[in-house]
Coordinates of C-alpha atoms in Angstrom, one line a residue:
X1 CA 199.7 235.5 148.2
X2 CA 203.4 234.0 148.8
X3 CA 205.3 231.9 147.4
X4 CA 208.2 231.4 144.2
X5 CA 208.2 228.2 142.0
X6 CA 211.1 227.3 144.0
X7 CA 209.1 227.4 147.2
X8 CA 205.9 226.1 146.1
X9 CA 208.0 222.8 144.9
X10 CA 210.1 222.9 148.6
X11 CA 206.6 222.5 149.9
X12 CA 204.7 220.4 147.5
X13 CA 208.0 217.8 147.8
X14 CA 207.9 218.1 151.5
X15 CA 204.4 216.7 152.2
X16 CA 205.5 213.5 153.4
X17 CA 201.9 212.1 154.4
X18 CA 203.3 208.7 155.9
X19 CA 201.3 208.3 159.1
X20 CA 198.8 210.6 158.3
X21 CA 195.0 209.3 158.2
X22 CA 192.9 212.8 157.0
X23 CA 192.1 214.1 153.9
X24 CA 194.6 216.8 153.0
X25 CA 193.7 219.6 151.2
X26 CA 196.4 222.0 149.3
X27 CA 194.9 225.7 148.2
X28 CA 197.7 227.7 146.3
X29 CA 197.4 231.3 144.7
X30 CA 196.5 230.7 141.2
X31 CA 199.7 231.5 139.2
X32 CA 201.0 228.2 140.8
X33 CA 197.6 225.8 140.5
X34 CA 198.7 224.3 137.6
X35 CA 202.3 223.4 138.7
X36 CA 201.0 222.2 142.1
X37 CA 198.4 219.9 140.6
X38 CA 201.1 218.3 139.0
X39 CA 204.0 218.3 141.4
X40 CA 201.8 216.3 143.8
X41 CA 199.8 214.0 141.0
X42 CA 200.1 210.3 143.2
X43 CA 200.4 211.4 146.8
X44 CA 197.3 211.8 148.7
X45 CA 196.6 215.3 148.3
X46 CA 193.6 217.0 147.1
X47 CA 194.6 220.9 145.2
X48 CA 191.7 223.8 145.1
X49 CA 192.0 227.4 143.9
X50 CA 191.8 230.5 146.3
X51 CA 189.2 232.2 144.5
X52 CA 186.8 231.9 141.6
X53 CA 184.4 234.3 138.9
X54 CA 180.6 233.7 138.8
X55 CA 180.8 233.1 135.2
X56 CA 182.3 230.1 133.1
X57 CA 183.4 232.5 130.5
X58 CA 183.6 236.2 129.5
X59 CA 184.9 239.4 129.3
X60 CA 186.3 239.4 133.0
X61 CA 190.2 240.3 132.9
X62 CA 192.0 239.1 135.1
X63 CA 189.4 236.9 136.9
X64 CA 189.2 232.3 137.0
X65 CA 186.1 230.5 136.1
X66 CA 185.4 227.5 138.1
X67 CA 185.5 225.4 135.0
X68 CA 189.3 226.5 134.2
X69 CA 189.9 225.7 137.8
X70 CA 188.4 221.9 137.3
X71 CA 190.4 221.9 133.7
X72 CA 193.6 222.6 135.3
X73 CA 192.9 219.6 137.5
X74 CA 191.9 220.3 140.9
X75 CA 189.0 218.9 143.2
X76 CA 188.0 221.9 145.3
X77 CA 187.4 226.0 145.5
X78 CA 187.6 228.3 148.4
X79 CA 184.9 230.8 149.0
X80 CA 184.3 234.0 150.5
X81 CA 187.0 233.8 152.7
X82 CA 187.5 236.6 155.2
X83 CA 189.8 238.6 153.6
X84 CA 187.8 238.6 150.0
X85 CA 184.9 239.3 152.3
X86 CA 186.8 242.4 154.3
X87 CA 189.5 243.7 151.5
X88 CA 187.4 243.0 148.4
X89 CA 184.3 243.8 149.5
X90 CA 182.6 240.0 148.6
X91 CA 179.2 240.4 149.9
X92 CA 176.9 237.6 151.1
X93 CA 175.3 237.6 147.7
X94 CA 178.3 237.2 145.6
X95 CA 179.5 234.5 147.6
X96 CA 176.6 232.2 147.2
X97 CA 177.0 232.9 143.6
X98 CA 180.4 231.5 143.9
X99 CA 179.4 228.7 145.3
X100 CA 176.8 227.9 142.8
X101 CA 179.4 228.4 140.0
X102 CA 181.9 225.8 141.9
X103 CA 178.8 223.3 142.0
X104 CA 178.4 224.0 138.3
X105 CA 181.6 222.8 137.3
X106 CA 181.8 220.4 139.7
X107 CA 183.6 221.7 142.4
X108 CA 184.0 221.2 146.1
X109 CA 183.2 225.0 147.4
X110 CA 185.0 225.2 151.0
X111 CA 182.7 228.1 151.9
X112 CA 184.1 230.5 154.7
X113 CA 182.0 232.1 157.4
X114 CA 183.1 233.7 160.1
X115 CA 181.9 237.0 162.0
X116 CA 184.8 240.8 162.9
X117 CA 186.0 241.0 166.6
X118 CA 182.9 244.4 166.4
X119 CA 180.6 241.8 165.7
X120 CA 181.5 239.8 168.4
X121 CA 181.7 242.3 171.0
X122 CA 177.8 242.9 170.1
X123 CA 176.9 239.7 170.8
X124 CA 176.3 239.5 167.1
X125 CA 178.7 236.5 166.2
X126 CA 176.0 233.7 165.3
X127 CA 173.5 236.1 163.5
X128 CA 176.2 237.3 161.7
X129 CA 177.5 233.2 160.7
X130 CA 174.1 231.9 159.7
X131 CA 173.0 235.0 157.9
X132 CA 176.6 234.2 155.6
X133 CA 175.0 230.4 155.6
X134 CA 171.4 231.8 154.9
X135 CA 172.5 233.6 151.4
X136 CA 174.4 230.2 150.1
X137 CA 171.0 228.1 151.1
X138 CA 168.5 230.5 149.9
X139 CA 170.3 229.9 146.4
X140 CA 171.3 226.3 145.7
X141 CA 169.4 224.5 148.3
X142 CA 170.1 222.3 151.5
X143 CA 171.1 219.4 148.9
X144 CA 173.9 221.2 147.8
X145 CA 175.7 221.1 150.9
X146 CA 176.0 217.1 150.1
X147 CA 179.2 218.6 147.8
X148 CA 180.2 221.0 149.8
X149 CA 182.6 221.6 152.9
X150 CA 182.2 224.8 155.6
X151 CA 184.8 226.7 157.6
X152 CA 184.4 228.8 160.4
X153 CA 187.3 231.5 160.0
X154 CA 186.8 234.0 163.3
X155 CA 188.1 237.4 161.2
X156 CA 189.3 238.9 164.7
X157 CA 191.5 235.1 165.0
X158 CA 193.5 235.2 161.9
X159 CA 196.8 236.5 161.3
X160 CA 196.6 238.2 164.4
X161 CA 197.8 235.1 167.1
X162 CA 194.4 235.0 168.8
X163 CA 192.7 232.1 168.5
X164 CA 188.9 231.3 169.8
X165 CA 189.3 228.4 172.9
X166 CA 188.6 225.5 171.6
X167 CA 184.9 226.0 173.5
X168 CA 184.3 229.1 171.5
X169 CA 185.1 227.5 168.5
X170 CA 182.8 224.7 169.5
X171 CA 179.7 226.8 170.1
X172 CA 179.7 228.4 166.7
X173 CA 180.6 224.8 164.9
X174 CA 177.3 223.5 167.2
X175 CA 175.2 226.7 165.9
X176 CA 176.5 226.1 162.2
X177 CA 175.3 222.3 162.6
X178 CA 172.5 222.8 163.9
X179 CA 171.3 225.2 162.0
X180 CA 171.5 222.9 158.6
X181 CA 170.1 220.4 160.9
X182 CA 166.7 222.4 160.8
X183 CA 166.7 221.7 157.0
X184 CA 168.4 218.3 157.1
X185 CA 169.5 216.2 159.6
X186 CA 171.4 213.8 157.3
X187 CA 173.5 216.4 155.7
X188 CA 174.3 218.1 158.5
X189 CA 175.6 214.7 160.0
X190 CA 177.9 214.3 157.3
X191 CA 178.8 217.8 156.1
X192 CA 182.6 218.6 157.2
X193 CA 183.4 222.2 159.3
X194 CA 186.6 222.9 159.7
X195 CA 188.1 225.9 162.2
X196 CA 190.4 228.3 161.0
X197 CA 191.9 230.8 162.7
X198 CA 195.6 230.9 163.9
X199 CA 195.6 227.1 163.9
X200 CA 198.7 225.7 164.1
X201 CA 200.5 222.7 165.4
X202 CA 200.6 223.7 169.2
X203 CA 196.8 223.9 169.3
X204 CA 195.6 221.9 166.8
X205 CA 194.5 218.3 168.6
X206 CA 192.8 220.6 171.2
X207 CA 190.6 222.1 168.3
X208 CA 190.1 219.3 166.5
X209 CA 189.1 217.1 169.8
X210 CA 185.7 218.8 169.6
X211 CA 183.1 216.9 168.6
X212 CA 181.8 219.3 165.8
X213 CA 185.4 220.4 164.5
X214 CA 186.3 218.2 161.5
X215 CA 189.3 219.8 160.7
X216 CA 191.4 223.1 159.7
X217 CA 191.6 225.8 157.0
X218 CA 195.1 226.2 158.3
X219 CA 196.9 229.7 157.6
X220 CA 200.7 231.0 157.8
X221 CA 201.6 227.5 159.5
X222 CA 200.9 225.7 156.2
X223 CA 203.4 227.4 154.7
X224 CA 206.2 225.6 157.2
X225 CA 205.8 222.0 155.9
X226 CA 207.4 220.5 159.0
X227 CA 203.9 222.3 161.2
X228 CA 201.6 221.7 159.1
X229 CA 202.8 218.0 158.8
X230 CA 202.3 218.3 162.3
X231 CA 198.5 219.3 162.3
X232 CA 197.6 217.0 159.3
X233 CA 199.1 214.5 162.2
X234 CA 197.1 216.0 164.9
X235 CA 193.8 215.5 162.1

């Protein structure tokens, strides 16, 4: 949640993507979808939404349907990131829901796993991952994942200047993998899991140099063009 219309167009203009060979992704808060969409129509930018309702329609004040976020123009969805998950109390359930919903309208759902530091000190971290996993597959299916992109976002690593090595991180993108392996070995191949938690452009190549790391859900360093430039680079 930052941002003016000022700032969002300082950053939209400054995504200068010469030299840059990965697909870059944009999510902005949703009173500024609609003007990013537009302010970067012809570059090389894909725009999602932060968050999305269940339903395409109703008597939900306040809330997005997935189909209003395709209407307004954008390609992808974010769910069940960690702080929906831990401030707004977005259960396993509801997420999968989401993710159905984005499918529906024919989104890309970036679906966020990711396990507390509590859970982690209990030796806990990969139950904790693939039970998130678990609800999305019980509901739409392996297939799904063919439209579908997942991050591993570390709650104890984000906002707080901790960052999992680049080891740790690899371990739970292996686990992830492997675990959609067990229901298909081609989508789990293909499907895309990106790391996110404290990346930015100092550690980025080092995260992304592991063989199941295919990119970032990048934080507070996306909103400094000149960094994230930098990891887009490092991509």
């Amino acid at each position: 949640m930052h941002g003016t219309s000022a700032s969002v167009e300082q950053l939209c203009d400054g995504l200068k993507l010469k030299g840059v060979h990965a697909q870059v992704l944009i999510l902005p808060p949703a009173a500024y979808l609609a003007a990013v969409v537009n302010r970067v129509r012809g570059k090389a930018v894909d725009v999602g939404a932060q968050h999305i309702h269940c339903a395409a329609a109703g008597a939900f004040t306040g809330e997005t349907a997935a189909e209003m976020v395709k209407d307004l123009g954008a390609t992808h969805v974010l769910v069940g990131h960690s702080e929906r998950r831990q401030l707004f109390g977005e259960t396993d359930s509801g997420c999968a829901e989401r993710v159905a919903a984005a499918l529906r309208a024919g989104l890309i759902p970036v679906l966020c796993v990711g396990e507390t530091a509590a859970e982690r000190d209990e030796g806990d971290a990969q139950r904790v991952v693939i039970k998130q996993l678990n609800a999305v597959l019980d509901l739409v299916g392996i297939r799904a994942l063919q439209n579908a992109v997942v991050a591993y976002e570390p709650v104890w690593a984000i906002g707080t200047g901790r960052t999992a090595t680049p080891d740790d991180a690899q371990i739970m993108h292996a686990a992830i993998r492997a675990h959609i392996a067990q229901r298909d070995l081609a989508i789990s191949d293909a499907i895309r899991i990106l790391y996110g938690g404290s990346v930015k452009a100092d550690n980025a190549a080092a995260l992304f140099a592991q063989p199941d790391i295919d990119g970032g859900l990048v934080g507070g360093a996306s909103l400094n063009t000149g960094q994230f430039l930098e990891i887009c680079r490092a991509a």
